[in-house]
Coordinates of C-alpha atoms in Angstrom, one line a residue:
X226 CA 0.0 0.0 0.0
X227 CA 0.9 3.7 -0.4
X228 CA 1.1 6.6 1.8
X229 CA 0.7 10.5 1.2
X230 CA 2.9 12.9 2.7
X231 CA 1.5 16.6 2.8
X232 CA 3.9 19.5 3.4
X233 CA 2.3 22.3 5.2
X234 CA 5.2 25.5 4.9
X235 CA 3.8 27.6 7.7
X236 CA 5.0 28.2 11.7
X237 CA 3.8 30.8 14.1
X238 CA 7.8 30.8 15.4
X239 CA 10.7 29.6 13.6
X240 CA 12.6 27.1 16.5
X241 CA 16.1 27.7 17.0
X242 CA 17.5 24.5 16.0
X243 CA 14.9 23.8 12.5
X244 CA 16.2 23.5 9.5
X245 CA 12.9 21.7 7.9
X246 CA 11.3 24.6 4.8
X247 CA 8.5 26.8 6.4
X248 CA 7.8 30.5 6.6
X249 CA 6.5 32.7 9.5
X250 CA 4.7 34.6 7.0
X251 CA 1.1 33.6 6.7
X252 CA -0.5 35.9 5.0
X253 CA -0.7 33.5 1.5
X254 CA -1.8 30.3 3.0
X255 CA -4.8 29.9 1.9
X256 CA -3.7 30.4 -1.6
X257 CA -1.1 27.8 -0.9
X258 CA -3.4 25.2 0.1
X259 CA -5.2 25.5 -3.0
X260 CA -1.9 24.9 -4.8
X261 CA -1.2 21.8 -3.0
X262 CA -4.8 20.1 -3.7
X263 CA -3.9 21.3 -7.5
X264 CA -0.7 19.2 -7.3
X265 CA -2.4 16.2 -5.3
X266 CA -5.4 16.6 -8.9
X267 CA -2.2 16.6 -11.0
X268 CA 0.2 13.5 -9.3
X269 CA -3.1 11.5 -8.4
X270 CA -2.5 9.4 -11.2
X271 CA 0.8 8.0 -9.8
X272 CA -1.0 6.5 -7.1
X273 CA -4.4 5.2 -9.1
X274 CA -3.5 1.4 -9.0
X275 CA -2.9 1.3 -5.0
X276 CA -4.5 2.0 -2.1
X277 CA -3.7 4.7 0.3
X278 CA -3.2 3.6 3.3
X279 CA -2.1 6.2 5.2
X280 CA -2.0 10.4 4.7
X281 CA 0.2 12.6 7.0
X282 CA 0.3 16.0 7.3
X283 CA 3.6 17.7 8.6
X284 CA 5.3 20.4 8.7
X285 CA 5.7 23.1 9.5
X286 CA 3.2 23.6 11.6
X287 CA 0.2 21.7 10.1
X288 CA -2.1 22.4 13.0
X289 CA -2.5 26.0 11.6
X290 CA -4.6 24.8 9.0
X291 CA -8.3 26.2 9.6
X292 CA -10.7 23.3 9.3
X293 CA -12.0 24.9 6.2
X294 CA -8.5 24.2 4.6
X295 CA -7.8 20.8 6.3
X296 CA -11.0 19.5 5.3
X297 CA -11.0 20.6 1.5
X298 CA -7.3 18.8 1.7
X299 CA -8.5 15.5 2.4
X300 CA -11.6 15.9 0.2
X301 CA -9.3 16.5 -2.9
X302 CA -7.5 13.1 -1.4
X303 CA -10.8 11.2 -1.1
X304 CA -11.8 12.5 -4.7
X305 CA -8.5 11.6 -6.6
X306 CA -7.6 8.1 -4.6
X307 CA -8.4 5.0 -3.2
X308 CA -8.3 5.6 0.3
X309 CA -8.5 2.4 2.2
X310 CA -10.7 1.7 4.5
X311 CA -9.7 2.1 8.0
X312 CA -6.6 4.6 6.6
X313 CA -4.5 6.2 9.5
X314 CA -4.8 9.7 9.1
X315 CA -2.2 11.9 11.2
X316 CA -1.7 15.6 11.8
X317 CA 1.2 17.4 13.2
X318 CA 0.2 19.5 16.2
X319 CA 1.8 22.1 18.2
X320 CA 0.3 21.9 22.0
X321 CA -0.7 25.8 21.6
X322 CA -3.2 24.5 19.0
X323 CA -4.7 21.8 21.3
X324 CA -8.4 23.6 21.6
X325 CA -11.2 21.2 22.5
X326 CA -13.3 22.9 19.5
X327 CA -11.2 22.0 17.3
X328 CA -9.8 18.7 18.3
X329 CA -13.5 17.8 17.8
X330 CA -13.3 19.6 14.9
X331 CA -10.3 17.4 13.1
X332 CA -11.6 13.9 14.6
X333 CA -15.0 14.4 12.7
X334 CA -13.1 15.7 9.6
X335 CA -10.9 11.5 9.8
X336 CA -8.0 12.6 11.9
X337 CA -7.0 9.8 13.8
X338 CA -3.2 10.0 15.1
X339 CA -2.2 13.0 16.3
X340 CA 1.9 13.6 16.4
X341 CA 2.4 16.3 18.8
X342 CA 5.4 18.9 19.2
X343 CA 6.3 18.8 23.0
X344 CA 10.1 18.5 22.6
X345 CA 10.1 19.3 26.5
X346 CA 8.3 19.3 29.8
X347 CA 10.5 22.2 31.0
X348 CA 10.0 25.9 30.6
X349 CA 14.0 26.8 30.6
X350 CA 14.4 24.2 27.2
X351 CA 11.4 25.6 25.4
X352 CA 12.6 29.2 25.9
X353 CA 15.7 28.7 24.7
X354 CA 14.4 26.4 21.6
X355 CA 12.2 29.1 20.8
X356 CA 9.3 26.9 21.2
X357 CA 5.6 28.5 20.7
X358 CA 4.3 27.2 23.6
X359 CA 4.7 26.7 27.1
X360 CA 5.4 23.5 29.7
X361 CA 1.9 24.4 31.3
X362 CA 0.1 24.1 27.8
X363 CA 2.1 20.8 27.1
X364 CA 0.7 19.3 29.9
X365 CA -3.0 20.8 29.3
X366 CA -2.7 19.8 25.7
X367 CA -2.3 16.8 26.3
X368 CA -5.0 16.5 28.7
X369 CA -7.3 17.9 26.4
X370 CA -6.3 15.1 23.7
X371 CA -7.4 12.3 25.9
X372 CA -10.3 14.3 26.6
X373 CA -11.4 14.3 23.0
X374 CA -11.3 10.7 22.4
X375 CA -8.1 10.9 20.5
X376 CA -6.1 7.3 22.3
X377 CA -3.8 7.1 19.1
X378 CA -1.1 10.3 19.5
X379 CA 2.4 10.5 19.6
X380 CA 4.9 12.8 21.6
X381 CA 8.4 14.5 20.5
X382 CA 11.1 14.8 22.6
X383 CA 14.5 15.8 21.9
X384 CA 17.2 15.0 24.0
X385 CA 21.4 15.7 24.1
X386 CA 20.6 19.8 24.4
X387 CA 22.5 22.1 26.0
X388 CA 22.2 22.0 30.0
X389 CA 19.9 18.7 30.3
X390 CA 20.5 17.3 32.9
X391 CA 20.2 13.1 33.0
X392 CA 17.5 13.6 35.8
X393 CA 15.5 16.7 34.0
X394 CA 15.6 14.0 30.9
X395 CA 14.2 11.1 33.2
X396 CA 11.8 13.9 34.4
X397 CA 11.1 14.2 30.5
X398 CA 10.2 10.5 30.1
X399 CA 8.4 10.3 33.1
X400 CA 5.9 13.1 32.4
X401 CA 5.7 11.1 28.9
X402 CA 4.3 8.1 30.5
X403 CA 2.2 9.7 32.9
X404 CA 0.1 11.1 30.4
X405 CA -0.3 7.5 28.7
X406 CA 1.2 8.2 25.0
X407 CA 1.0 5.2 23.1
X408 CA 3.9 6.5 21.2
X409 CA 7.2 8.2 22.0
X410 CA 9.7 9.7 18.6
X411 CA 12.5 10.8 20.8
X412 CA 15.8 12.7 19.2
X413 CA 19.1 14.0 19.8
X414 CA 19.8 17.9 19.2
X415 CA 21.9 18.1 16.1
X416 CA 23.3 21.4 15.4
X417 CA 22.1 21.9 11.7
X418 CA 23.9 25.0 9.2
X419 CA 22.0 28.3 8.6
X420 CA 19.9 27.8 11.8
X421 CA 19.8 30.1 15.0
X422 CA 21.5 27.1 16.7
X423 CA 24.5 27.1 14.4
X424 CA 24.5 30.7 15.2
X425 CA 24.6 31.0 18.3
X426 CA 27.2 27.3 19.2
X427 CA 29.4 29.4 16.4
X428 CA 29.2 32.7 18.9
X429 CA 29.6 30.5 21.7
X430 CA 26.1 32.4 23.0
X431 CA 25.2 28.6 23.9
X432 CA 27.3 25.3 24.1
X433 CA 27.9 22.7 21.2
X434 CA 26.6 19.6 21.7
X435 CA 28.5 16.5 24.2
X436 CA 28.4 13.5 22.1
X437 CA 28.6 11.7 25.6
X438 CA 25.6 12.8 27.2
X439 CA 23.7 12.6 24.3
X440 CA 24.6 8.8 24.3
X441 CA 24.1 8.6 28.3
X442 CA 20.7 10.0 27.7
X443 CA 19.8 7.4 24.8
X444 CA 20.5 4.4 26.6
X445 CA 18.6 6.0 29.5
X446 CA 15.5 6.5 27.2
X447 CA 15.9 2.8 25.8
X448 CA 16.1 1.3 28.9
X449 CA 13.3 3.3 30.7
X450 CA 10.8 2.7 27.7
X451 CA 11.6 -1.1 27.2
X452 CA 10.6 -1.2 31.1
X453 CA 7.4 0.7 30.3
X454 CA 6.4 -2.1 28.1
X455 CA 7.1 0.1 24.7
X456 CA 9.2 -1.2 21.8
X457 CA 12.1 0.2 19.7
X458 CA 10.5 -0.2 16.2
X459 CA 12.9 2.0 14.6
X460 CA 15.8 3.9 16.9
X461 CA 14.0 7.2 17.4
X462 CA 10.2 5.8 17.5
X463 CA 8.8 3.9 20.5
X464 CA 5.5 2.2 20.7
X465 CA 3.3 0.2 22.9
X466 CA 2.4 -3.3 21.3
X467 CA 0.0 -2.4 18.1
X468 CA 0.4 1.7 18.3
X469 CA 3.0 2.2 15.9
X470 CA 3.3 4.4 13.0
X471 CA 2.1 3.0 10.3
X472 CA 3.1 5.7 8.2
X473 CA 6.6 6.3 9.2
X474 CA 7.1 2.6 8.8
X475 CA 6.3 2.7 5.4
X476 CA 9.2 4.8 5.0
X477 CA 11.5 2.1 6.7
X478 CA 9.9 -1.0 4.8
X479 CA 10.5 0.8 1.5
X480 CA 6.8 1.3 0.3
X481 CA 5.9 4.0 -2.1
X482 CA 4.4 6.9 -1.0
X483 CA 3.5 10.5 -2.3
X484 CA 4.6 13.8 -1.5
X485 CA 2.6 16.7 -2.0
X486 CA 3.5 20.7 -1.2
X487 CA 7.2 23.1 -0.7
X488 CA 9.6 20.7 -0.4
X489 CA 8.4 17.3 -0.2
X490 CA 9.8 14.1 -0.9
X491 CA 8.4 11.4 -3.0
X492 CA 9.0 7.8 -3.2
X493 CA 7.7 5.1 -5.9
X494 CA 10.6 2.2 -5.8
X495 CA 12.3 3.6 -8.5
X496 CA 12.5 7.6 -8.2
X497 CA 13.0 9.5 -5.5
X498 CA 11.8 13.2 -6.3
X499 CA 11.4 16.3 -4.3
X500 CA 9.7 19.7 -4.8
X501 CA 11.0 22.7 -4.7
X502 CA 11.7 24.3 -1.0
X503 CA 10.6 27.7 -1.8
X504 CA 6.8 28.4 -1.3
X505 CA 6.4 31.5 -4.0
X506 CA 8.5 29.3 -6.7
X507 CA 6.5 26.5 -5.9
X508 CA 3.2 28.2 -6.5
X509 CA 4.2 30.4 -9.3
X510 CA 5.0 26.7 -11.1
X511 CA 2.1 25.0 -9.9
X512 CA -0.4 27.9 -11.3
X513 CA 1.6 28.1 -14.1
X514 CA 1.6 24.1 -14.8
X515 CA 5.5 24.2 -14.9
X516 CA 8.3 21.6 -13.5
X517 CA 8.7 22.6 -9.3
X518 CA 10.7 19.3 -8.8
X519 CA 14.2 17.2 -9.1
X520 CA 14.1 13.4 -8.9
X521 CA 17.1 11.0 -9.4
X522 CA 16.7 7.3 -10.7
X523 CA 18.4 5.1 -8.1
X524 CA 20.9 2.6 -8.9
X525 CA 21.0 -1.1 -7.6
X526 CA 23.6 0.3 -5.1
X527 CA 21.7 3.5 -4.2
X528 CA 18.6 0.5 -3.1
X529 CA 20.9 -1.8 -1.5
X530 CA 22.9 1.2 0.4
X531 CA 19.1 2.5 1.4
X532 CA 18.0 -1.0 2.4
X533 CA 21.0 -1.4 4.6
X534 CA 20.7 1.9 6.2
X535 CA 16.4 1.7 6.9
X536 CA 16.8 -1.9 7.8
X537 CA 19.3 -1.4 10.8
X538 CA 17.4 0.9 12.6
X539 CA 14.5 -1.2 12.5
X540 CA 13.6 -3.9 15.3
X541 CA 13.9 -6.4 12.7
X542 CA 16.7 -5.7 11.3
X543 CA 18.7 -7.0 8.4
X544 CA 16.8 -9.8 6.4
X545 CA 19.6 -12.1 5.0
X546 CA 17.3 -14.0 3.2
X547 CA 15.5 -11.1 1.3
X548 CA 19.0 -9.8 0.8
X549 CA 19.8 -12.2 -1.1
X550 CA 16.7 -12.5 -3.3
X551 CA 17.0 -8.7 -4.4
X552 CA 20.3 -8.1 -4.5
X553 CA 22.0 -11.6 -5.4
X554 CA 23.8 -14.5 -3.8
X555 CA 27.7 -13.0 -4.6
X556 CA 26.5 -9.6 -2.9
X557 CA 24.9 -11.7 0.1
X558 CA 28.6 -13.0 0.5
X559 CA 30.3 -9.7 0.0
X560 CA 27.9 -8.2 2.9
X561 CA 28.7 -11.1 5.1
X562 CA 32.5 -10.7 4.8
X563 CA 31.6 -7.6 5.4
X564 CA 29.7 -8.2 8.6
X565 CA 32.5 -10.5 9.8
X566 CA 35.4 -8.1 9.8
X567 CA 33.0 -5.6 11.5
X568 CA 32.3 -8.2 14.0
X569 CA 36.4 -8.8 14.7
X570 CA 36.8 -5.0 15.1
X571 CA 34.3 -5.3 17.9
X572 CA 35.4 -8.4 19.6
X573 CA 39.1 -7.1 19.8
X574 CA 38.1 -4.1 21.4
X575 CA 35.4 -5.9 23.8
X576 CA 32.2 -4.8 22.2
X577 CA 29.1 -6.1 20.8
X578 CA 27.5 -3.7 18.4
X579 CA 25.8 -6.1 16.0
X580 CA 24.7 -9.7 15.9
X581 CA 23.0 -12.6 13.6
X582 CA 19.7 -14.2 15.1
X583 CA 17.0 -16.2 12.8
X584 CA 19.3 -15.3 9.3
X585 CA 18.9 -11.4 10.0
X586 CA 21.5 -8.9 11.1
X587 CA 20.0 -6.2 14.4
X588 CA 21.7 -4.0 16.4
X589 CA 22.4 -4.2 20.0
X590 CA 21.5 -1.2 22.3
X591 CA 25.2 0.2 22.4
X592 CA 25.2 -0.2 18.5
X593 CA 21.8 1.9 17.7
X594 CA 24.4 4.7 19.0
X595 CA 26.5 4.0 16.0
X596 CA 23.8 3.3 13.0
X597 CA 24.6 5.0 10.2
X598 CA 29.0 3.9 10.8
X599 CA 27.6 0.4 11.3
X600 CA 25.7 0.7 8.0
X601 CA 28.5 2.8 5.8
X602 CA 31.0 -0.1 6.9
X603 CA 28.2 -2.5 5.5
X604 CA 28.0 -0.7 2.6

């Protein structure tokens, strides 16, 4: 099945450490909108012969959308697709945005997963992320939530920033489970270019990130959750048996999906293509019926290079035998080699990063730290 992505370009604040596209400037969203259902009219086609099984609206801060604009996006969906039945619809929220009006609003229009923004249950984090909201409406927005009916909703975190301390991130986790969320997507802080973190680390205004307490803190987080009953499905996302994304694991399985709106990524096995990241280009081009997007063709290696990095963060791992049926049996060898000099490195220096159970390759807690090295020396 397939999966549509929606781009909504539009935040109240721009966050210190973002470097997704969006725009503080509002004043042409509605006219954006419209440009986006024009695009899902014009693409629909490349979806015709599956079934849409789940539609996610990110961001950007999709929870800006008036209801009037949300619900003529998923009417345009309806009209163009085959939406399957029981379809996960999901909606980025920011906790400011958490209104019992309109969480009533956007359950009757078919939103059923809500992924909300917390990022922290302290005050001192938020101000310096430049957060829109506040601790106190974190914790009310999420009251509210439950009190709407909504039991499928997911909350952010980011850990590894500057000044967290291991017990205010315990705190974090705590407050997490308190509330009962079915499903955690925790980060570290990475200090991306051109954003007002790389600013101010560069002007030593704030401190760069500590590789080490960003690691102390994950293996906190890992350990505290797989005591809380939840399972590490993919290294960042975290989900009590039968709540996890089904969206985001398309993404990690490899399924097609469809991106619609500034600067969204598409996906159909063969192509990878992305729209342009500039909201005024991409609506001149749109009204205009010109090209707004790149896309590459990928190469055997570009799959086998993307299968080996999605496959290790996931809980199952590596599949050997599905390897071997895609890529070949000589490149099945090769990646075995491969795997055994890692595993050498690893024993000589008294660590256990990754391991072979039931013909499949997984990582070991201490490896998730090390992912994407793991799967480059795979490669």
């Amino acid at each position: 099945m397939a999966g549509i992505y929606l781009h909504i370009p539009f935040c109240r604040k721009a966050c210190h450490y973002c470097n997704f596209h969006f725009s503080t400037q509002l004043h042409n969203k509605a006219v954006l909108v419209e440009a986006i259902k024009q695009e899902i009219g014009q693409r629909s086609g490349e979806l015709r012969q599956q079934p849409v099984n789940t539609i996610y609206f990110g961001g950007g801060t999709p929870s800006l959308l008036t209801m009037d604009e949300l619900t003529g996006l998923l009417e345009r969906i309806r009209q163009e697709v085959n939406l399957a039945e029981g379809a996960e619809i999901s909606l980025e929220a920011n906790p400011d945005d958490l209104q019992p009006e309109l969480l009533s609003a956007w359950r009757e229009s078919g939103v059923n997963r809500l992924s909300i923004g917390i990022q922290s249950f302290h005050q001192s984090d938020l101000d310096w992320m430049n957060r829109a909201h506040t601790a106190v409406e974190a914790r009310l927005g999420l009251d509210l939530v439950r009190e709407a009916g909504f039991t499928n909703f997911s909350i952010d975190l980011i850990y590894g920033t500057p000044g967290l301390t291991d017990e205010a991130w315990v705190e974090n986790i705590r407050q997490a489970l308190a509330i009962g969320a079915p499903h955690l997507s925790c980060y570290a802080l990475t200090v991306e270019e051109k954003t007002a973190l790389a600013h101010m680390v560069k002007t030593a205004r704030i401190p760069d990130t500590d590789p080490e307490q960003q690691s102390r803190q994950f293996l906190i987080l890992m350990r505290a959750l797989r005591a809380a009953g939840y399972e590490q499905y993919e290294i960042s996302n975290f989900a009590l048996p039968g709540w996890r994304s089904r969206h985001n694991s398309s993404y990690w399985n490899g399924d097609p999906y469809l991106g619609v709106g500034p600067g969204a990524h598409s996906y159909d096995g063969r192509f990878r293509r992305w729209n342009v990241s500039n909201n005024a280009l991409y609506l001149k081009a749109i009204q205009a019926n010109e090209i707004f997007h790149e896309q590459e063709e990928l190469t055997i290696e570009n799959r086998r290079h993307e299968y080996i990095m999605t496959s290790l963060r996931t809980i199952e791992g590596l599949n050997l035998e599905y390897y071997k049926q895609v890529f070949g049996e000589r490149e099945l060898e090769s990646l075995l080699l491969r795997f055994g000099r890692y595993q050498e490195q690893m024993e000589r220096a008294g660590e256990l990063r990754l391991f072979q159970q039931d013909n499949r390759i997984l990582l070991t807690d201490e490896g998730r730290l090390f992912a994407d090295g793991i799967a480059a020396f795979l490669f």
